[in-house]
Coordinates of C-alpha atoms and ligand atoms in Angstrom, one line a residue:
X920 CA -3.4 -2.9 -23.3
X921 CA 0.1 -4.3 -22.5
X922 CA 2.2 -1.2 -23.1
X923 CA -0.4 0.9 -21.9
X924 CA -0.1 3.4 -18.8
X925 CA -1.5 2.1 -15.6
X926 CA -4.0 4.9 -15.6
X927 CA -5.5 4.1 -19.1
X928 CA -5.4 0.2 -17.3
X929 CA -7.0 1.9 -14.5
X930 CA -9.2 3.4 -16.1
X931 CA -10.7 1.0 -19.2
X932 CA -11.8 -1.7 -16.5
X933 CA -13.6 1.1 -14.0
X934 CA -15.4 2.0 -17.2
X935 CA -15.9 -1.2 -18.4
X936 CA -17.9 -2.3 -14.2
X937 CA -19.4 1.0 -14.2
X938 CA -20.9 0.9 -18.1
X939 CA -21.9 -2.5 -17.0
X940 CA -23.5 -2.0 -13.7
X941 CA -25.2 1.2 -15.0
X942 CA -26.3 -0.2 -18.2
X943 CA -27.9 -3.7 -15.6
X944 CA -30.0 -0.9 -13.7
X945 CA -31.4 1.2 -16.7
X946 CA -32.5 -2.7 -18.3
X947 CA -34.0 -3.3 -14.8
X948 CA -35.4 0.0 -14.4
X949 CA -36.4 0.1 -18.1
X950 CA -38.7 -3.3 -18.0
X951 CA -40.3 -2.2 -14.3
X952 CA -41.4 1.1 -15.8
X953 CA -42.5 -0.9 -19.0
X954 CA -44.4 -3.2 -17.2
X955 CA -45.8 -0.9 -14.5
X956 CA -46.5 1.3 -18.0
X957 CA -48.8 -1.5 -19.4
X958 CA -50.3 -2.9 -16.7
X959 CA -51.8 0.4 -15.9
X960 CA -52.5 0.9 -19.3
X961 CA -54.7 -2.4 -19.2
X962 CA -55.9 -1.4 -16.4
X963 CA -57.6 1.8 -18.1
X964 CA -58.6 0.4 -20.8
X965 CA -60.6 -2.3 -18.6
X966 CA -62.2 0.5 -16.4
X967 CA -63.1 2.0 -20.2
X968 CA -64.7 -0.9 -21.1
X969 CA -66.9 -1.8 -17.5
X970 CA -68.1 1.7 -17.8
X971 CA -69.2 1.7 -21.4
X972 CA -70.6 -2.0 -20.9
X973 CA -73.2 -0.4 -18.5
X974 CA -75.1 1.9 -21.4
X975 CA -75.0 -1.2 -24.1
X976 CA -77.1 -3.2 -22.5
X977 CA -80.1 0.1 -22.3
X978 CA -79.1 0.5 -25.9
X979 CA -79.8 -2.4 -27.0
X980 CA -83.4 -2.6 -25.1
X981 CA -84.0 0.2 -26.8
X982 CA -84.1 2.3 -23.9
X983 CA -81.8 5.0 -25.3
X984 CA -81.2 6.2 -28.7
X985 CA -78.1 6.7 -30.6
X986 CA -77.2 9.6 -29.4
X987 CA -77.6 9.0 -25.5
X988 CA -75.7 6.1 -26.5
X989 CA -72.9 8.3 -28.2
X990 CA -73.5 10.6 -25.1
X991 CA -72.8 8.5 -22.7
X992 CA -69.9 6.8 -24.1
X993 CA -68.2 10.3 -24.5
X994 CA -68.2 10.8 -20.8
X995 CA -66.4 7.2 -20.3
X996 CA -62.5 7.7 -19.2
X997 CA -60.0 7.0 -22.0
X998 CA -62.4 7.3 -25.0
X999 CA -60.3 10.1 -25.8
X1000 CA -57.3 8.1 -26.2
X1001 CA -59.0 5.4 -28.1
X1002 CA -62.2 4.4 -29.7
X1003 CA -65.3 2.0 -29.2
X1004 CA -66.8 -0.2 -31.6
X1005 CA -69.8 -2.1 -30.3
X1006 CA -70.0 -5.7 -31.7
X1007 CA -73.6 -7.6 -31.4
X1008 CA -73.7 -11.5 -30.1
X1009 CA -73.2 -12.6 -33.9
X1010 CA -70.3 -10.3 -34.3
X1011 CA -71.8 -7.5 -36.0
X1012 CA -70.5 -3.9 -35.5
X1013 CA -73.5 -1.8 -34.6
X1014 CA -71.6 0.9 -33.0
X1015 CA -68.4 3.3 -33.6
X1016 CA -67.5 6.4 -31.1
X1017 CA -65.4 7.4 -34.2
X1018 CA -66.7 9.0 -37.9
X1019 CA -63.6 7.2 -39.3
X1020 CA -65.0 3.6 -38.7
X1021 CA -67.8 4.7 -39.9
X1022 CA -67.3 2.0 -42.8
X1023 CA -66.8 -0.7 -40.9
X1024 CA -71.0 -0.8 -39.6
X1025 CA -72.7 -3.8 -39.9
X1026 CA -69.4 -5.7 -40.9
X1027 CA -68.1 -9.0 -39.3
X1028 CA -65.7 -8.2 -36.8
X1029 CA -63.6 -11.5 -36.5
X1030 CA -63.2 -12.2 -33.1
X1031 CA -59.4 -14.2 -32.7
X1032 CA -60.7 -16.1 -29.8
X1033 CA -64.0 -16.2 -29.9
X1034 CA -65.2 -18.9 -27.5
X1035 CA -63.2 -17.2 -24.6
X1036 CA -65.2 -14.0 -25.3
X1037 CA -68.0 -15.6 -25.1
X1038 CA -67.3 -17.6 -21.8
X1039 CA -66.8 -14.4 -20.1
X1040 CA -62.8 -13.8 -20.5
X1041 CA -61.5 -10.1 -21.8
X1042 CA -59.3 -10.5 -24.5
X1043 CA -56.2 -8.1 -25.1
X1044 CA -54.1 -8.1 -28.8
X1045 CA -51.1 -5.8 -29.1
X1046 CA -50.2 -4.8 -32.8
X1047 CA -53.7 -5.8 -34.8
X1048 CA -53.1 -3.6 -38.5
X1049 CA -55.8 -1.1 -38.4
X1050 CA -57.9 -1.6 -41.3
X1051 CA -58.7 2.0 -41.8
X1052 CA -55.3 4.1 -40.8
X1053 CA -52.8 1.0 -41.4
X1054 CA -51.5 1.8 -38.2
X1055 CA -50.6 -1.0 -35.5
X1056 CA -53.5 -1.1 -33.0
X1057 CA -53.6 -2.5 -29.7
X1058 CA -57.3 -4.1 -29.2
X1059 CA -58.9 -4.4 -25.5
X1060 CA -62.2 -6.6 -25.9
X1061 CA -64.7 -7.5 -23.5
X1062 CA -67.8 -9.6 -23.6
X1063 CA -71.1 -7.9 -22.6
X1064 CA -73.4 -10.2 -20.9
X1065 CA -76.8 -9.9 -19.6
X1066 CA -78.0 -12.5 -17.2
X1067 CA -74.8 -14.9 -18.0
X1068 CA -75.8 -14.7 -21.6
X1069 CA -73.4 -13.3 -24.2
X1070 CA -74.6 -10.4 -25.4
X1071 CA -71.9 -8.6 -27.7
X1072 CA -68.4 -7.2 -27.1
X1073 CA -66.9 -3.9 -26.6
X1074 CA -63.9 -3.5 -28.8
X1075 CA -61.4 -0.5 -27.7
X1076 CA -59.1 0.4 -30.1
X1077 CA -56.3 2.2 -29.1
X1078 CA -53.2 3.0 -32.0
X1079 CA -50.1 1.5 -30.2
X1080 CA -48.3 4.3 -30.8
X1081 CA -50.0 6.6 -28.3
X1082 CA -49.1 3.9 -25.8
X1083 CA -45.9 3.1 -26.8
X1084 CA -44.8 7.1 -27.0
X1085 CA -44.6 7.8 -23.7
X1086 CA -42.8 4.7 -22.6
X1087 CA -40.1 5.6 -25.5
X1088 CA -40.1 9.4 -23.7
X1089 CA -39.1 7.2 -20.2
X1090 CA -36.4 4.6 -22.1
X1091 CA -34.7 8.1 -23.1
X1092 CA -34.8 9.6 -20.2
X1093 CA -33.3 6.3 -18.3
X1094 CA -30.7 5.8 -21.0
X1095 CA -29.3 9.1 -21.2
X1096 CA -29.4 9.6 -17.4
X1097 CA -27.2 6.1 -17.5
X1098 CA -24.7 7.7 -20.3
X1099 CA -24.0 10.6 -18.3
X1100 CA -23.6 8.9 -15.1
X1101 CA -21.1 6.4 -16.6
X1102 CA -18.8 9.3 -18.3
X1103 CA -19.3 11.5 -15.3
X1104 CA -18.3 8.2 -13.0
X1105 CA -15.5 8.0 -15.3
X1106 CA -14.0 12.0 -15.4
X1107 CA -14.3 11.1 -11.8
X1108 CA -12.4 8.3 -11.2
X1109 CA -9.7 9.9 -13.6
X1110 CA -9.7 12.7 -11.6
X1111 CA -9.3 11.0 -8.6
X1112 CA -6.7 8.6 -9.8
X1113 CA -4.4 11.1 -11.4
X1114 CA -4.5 12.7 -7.6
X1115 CA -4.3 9.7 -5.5
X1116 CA -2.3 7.4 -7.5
X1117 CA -0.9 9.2 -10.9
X1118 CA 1.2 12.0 -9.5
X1119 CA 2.5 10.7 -6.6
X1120 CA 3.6 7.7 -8.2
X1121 CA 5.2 9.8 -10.9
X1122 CA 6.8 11.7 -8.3
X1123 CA 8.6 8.8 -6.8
X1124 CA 9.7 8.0 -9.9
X1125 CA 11.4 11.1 -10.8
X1126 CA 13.2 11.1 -7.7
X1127 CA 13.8 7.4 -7.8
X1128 CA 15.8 7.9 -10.8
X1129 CA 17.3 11.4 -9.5
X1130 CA 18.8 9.3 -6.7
X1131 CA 19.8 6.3 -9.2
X1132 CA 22.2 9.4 -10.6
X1133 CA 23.7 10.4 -7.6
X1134 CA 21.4 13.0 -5.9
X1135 CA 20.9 11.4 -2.9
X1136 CA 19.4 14.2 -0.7
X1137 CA 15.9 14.2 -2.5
X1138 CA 12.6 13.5 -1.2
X1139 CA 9.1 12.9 -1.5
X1140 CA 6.8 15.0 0.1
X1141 CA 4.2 13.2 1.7
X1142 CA 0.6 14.1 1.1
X1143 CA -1.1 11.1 2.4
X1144 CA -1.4 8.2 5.7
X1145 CA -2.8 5.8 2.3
X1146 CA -0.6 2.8 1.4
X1147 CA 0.9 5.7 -1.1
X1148 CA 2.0 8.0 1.6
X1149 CA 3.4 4.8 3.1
X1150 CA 5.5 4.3 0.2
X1151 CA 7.1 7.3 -0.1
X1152 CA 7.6 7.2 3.9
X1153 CA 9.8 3.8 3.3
X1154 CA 11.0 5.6 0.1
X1155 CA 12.4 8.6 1.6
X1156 CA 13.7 6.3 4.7
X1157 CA 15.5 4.2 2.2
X1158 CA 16.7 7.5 0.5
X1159 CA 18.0 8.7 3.7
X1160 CA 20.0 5.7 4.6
X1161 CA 21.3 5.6 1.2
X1162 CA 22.5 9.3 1.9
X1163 CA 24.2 7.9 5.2
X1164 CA 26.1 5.6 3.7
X1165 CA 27.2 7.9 0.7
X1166 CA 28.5 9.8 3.7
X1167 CA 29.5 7.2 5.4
X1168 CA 31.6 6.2 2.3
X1169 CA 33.0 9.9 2.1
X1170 CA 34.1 9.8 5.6
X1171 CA 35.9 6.9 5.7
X1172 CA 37.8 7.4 2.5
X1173 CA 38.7 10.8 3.9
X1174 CA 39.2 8.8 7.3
X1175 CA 41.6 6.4 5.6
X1176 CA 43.7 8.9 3.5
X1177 CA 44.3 10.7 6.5
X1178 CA 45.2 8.1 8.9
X1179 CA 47.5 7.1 5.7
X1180 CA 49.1 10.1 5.2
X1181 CA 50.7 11.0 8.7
X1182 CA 52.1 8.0 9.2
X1183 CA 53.5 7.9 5.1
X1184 CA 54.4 11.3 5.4
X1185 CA 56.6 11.3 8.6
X1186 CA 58.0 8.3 7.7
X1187 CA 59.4 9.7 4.3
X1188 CA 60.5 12.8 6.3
X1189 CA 62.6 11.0 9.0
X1190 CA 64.0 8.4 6.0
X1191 CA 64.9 11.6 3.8
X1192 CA 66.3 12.9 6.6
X1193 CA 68.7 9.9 7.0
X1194 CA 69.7 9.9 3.3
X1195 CA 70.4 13.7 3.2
X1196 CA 72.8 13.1 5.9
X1197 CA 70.2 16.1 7.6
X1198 CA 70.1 13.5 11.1
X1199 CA 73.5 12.9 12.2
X1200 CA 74.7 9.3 12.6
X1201 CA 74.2 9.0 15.7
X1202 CA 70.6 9.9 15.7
X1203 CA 69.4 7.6 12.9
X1204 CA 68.8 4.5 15.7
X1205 CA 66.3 7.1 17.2
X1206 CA 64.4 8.0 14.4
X1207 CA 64.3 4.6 12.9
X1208 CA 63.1 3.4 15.6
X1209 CA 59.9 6.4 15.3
X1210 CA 59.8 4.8 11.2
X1211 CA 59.3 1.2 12.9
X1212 CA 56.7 2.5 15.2
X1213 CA 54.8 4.3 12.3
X1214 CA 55.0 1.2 10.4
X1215 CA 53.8 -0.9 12.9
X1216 CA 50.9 1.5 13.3
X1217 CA 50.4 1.4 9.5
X1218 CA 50.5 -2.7 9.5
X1219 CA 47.8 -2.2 12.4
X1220 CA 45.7 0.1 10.6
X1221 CA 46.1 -2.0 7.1
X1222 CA 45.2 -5.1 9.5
X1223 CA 42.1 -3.8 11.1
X1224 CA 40.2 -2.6 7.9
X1225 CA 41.0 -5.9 6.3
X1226 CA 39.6 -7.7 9.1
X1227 CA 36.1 -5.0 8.9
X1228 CA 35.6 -5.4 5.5
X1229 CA 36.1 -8.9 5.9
X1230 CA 33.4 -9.1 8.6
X1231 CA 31.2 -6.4 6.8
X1232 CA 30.8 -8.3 3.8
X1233 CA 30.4 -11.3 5.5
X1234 CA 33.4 -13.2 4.2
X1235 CA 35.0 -13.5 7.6
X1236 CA 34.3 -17.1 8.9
X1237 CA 34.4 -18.5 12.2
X1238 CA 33.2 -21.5 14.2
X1239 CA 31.4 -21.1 17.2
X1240 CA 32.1 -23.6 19.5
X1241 CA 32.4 -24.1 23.3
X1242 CA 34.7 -22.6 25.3
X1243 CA 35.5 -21.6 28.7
X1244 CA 34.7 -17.6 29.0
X1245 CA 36.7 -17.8 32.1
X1246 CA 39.7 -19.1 30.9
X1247 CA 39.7 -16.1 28.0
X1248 CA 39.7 -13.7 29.9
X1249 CA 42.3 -14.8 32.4
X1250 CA 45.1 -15.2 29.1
X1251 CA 43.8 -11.8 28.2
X1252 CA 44.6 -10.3 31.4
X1253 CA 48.0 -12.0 31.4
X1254 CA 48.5 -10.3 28.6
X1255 CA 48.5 -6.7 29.7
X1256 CA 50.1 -7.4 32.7
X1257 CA 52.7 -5.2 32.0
X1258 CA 51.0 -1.9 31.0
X1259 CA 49.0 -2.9 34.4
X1260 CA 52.1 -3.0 36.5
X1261 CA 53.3 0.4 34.5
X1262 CA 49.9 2.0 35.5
X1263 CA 49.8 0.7 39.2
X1264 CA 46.6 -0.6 38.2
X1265 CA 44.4 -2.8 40.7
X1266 CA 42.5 -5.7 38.9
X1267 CA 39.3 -6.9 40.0
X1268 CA 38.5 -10.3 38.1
X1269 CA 35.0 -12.1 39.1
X1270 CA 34.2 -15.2 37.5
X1271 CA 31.2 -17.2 38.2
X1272 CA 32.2 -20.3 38.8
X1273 CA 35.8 -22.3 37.6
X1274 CA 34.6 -22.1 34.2
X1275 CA 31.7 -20.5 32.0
X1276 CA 30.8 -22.3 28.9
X1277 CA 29.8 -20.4 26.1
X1278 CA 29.6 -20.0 22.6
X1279 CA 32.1 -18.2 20.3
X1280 CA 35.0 -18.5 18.4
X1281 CA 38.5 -18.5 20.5
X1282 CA 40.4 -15.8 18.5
X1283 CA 37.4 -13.4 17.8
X1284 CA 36.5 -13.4 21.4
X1285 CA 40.4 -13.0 22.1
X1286 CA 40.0 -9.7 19.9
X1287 CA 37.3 -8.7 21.5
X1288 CA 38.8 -9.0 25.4
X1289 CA 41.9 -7.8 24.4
X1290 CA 40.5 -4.3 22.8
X1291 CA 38.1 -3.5 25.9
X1292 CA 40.6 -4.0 28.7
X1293 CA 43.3 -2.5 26.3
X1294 CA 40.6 0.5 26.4
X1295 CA 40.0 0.4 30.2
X1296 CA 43.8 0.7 30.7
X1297 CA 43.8 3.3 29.0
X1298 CA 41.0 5.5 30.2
X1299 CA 41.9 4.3 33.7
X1300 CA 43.8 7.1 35.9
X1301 CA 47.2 5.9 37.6
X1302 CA 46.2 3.6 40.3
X1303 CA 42.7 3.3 39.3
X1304 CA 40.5 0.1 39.8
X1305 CA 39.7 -2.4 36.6
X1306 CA 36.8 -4.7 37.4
X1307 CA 36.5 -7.8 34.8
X1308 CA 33.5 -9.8 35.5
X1309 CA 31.7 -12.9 34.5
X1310 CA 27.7 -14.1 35.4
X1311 CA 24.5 -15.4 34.1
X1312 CA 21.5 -14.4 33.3
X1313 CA 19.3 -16.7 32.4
X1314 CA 20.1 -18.0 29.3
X1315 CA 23.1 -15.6 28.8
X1316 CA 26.6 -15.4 29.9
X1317 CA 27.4 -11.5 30.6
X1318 CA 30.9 -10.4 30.6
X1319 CA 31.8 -6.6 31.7
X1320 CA 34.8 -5.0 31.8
X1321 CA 34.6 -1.3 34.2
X1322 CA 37.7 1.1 34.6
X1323 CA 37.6 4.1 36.8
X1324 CA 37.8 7.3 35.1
X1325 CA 35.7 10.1 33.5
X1326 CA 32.7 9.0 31.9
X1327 CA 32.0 9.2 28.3
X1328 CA 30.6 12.4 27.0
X1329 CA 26.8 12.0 25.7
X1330 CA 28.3 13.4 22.5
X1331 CA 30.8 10.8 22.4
X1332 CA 28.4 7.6 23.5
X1333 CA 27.0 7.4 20.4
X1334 CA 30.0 8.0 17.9
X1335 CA 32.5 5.5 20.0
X1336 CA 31.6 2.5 17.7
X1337 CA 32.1 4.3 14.5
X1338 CA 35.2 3.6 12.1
X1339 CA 38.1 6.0 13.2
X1340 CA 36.3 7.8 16.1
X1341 CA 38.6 8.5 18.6
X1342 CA 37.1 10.8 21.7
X1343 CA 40.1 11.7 24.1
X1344 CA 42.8 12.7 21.8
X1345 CA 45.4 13.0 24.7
X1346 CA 44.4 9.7 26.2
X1347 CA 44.5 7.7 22.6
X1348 CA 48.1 6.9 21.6
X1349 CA 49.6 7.1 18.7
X1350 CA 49.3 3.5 18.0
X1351 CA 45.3 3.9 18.0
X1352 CA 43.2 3.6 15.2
X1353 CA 40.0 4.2 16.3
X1354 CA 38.8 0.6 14.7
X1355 CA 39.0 -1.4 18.0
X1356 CA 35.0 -0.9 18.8
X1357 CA 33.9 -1.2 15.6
X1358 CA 35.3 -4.3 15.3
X1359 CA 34.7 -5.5 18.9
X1360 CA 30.9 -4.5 18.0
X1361 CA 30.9 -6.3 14.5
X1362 CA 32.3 -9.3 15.7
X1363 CA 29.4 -9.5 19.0
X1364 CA 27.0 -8.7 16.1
X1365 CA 28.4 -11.7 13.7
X1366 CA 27.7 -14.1 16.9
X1367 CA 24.3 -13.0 17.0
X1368 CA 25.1 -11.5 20.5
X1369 CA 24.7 -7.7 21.7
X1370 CA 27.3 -5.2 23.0
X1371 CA 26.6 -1.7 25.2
X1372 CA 28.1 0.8 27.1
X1373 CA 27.2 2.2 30.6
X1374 CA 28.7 5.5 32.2
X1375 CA 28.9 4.6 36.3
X1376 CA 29.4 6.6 39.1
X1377 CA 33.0 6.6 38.7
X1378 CA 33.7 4.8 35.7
X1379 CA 32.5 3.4 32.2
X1380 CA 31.7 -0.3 31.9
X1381 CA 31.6 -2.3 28.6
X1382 CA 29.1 -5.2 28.7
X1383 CA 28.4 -7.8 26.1
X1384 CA 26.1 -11.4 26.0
X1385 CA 27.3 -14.6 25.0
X1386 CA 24.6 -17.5 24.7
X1387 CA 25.3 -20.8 27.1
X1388 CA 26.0 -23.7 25.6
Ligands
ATP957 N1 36.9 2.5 28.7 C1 36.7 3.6 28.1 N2 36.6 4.8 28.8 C2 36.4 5.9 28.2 N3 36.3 6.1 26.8 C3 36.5 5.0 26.1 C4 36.7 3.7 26.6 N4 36.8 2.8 25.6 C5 36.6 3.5 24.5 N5 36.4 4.8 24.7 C6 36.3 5.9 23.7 O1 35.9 5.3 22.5 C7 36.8 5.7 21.5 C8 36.9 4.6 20.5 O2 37.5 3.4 21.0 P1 38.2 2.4 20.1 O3 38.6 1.2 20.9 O4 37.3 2.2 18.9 O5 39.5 3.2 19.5 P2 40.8 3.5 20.2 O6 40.9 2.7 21.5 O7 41.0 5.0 20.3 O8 41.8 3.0 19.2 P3 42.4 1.5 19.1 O9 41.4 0.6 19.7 O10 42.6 1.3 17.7 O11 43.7 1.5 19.9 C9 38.0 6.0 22.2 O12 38.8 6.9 21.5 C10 37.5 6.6 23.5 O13 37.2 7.9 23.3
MG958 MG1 40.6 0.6 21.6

């Protein structure tokens, strides 16, 4: 059994209850029949016997002769299937239906239990040797009495065989009924099992294995709402987010060599350039200072996928502990206040109260304040309005940052925390790399916080929670 298939498993032990369930009602239904058999048996051989007991007594007063006698005994029920001998009160056969006993008139018939005979009692033997035919009898006696007083017995002799033949003709009926019910219960249950179970599991496997190689855009079809067609619903879910991460995986490999080639390349242009003697001397200050940019942009790039892989696979630590939100977001605003002055900006900073406890970790939440406003100032129009705002609710600290300016495309509001998705290529510089969401969203998720994005009537606003300390 333990290297065989789960449908041979399956299979053996539904035999195995069915056999034995089937095999419990044919006993059941076997001994019911046998008894039901006997008893009614008994009961015609005692009906036999009351009838015949009414002409012995005439007989014996002489009032009919021999053949009356023999007459009327004919016309009793079930003489037909047995045969009478008439025993007198000293145990003398007198009388035999059948020629073949003839031998045994006016011989002893020993009685096995005599004194109940006599009291009355009707005495039944099953498998008595015939003395004549060898055969095993069964022997139905009863007492004859006239008056109380024991007159003789009636002896009917019936060969067991004619009793037992028709109960055998039941027992094979019931049996072989039982044996084609268990294999057709079985051929059944295979049938069903193969369907239900067999195939589709088999199916799963196939493709299981087809997408352990590589070919990630198979499925199951699903043929059923059972805890099977429930399976290969999670199955082909799990297959299709394994699909979207091999894509996933493509993308931002192809992501990555590209935002590493334009950089790499220029930069190798404009230093070739310099070493040709191609740029004249007094040009090289310029585009060195273009190389310095790039390689600032490449240092940033390099920077930012170190610190998302480090946060994806979980190995970037940090300590959440209290801190004043409002004070964070003040230092960040200092920050910018430069590109603000540049822009003609107008900054709008609510705080609840003098200062907001929360938790976090100093420089993560640094990170993430510094990339949303650096956003908003650059999706806000010259002289456009930045609102910065801090409240409660509840439990949770809510920090927003809105800038006016065109609202995010629907085709965009979904993509914008993806690696390298950049929307507004006019409006994203060349230092951008597309990571600043991603890892604004990644460190939110690391504090167990959430992060969305609302399009306003003028504007977009960036809002994420913070639990209170
Ligand atoms: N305040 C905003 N208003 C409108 N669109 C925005 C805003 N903030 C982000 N986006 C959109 O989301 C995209 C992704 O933003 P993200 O911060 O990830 O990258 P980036 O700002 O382009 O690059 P980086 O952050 O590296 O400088 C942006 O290119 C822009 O299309
Ligand atoms: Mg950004």
């Amino acid at each position: 059994m333990k290297n065989s298939s789960l449908v041979t498993k399956l299979v053996a032990t539904f035999a195995m209850v069915v056999t034995v369930g089937y095999v419990l009602i044919a006993v059941v239904l076997s001994l019911w029949f046998q008894s039901y058999f006997l008893e009614k048996n008994r009961a015609d051989l005692e009906e036999t016997a009351i009838l015949a007991s009414s002409s012995v007594p005439l007989y014996l007063n002489k009032e009919i002769d021999d053949t009356e006698l023999m007459r009327n005994l004919s016309l009793v029920k079930g003489v037909e299937k047995g045969d009478i001998l008439l025993v007198d009160a000293s145990g003398y056969i007198f009388f035999v239906t059948n020629e073949a006993y003839e031998s045994l008139m006016f011989t002893r018939f020993s009685f096995p239990d005599r004194d109940r005979l006599v009291e009355g009692n009707s005495i039944e033997i099953n498998g008595e040797m015939n003395p004549i035919t060898k055969e095993e009898m069964s022997l139905y006696i009863k007492p004859i009495q006239n008056n109380g007083v024991y007159q003789g017995a009636i002896v009917v002799y019936t060969p067991l065989q004619s009793i037992e033949a028709p109960l055998r003709e039941i027992y094979l009926r019931i049996w072989s009924i039982t044996a084609l019910a268990v294999i057709l219960s079985i051929i059944f249950i295979y049938y069903l099992a193969q369907r239900m179970l067999f195939r589709p599991l088999a199916e799963l496997n196939t493709i299981a294995r087809k997408i352990s190689k590589g070919e990630v855009t198979q499925r199951v079809l699903v043929t059923s709402s059972d805890e099977i067609g429930q399976l290969s619903e999670s199955f082909n879910s799990m297959a299709e987010s394994l699909e979207e991460t091999d894509k996933n995986r493509r993308d931002f490999l192809s992501n990555i060599s590209h935002e590493l080639r334009s950089p790499i390349t220029s930069i190798r242009g404009f230093i070739a350039g310099i070493l040709d003697g191609i740029i004249p001397m007094d040009k090289e200050k310029y585009y060195l200072k273009i190389v310095y940019d790039e390689i600032q942009r490449l240092t940033r790039l390099v920077n930012d996928l170190l610190d998302l892989s480090a946060m994806e696979s979980g190995k970037f630590s940090f300590k959440l502990t209290e801190l004043d939100i409002n004070e964070i977001v003040k230092v960040c605003i200092t920050r910018f206040e430069t590109k603000i002055d540049d822009k003609a900006l107008k900054v709008n900073v609510t705080l609840e109260g003098d200062h907001l406890y929360a938790a976090g970790d100093r420089d993560r939440l640094i990170q993430v304040m510094t990339n949303l406003i650096d956003n908003s100032i650059k999706h806000c129009p010259d002289n456009g309005n930045i609102r910065v705002q801090t409240r409660t609710k509840g439990k949770k600290v809510l920090v927003s940052v809105y800038n006016d300016g065109n609202a995010i495309p629907d085709h965009d509001i979904k993509n914008i925390w993806d690696r390298f998705y950049k929307g507004d290529k006019s409006r994203t510089n060349k230092v951008s790399t597309g990571l600043g969401l991603p890892i604004v969203r990644n460190i939110i998720t690391q504090f167990g916080e959430d992060i969305w994005v609302e399009n306003k009537p003028q504007g977009v606003q960036f809002t994420f929670t913070l639990s209170m300390t």
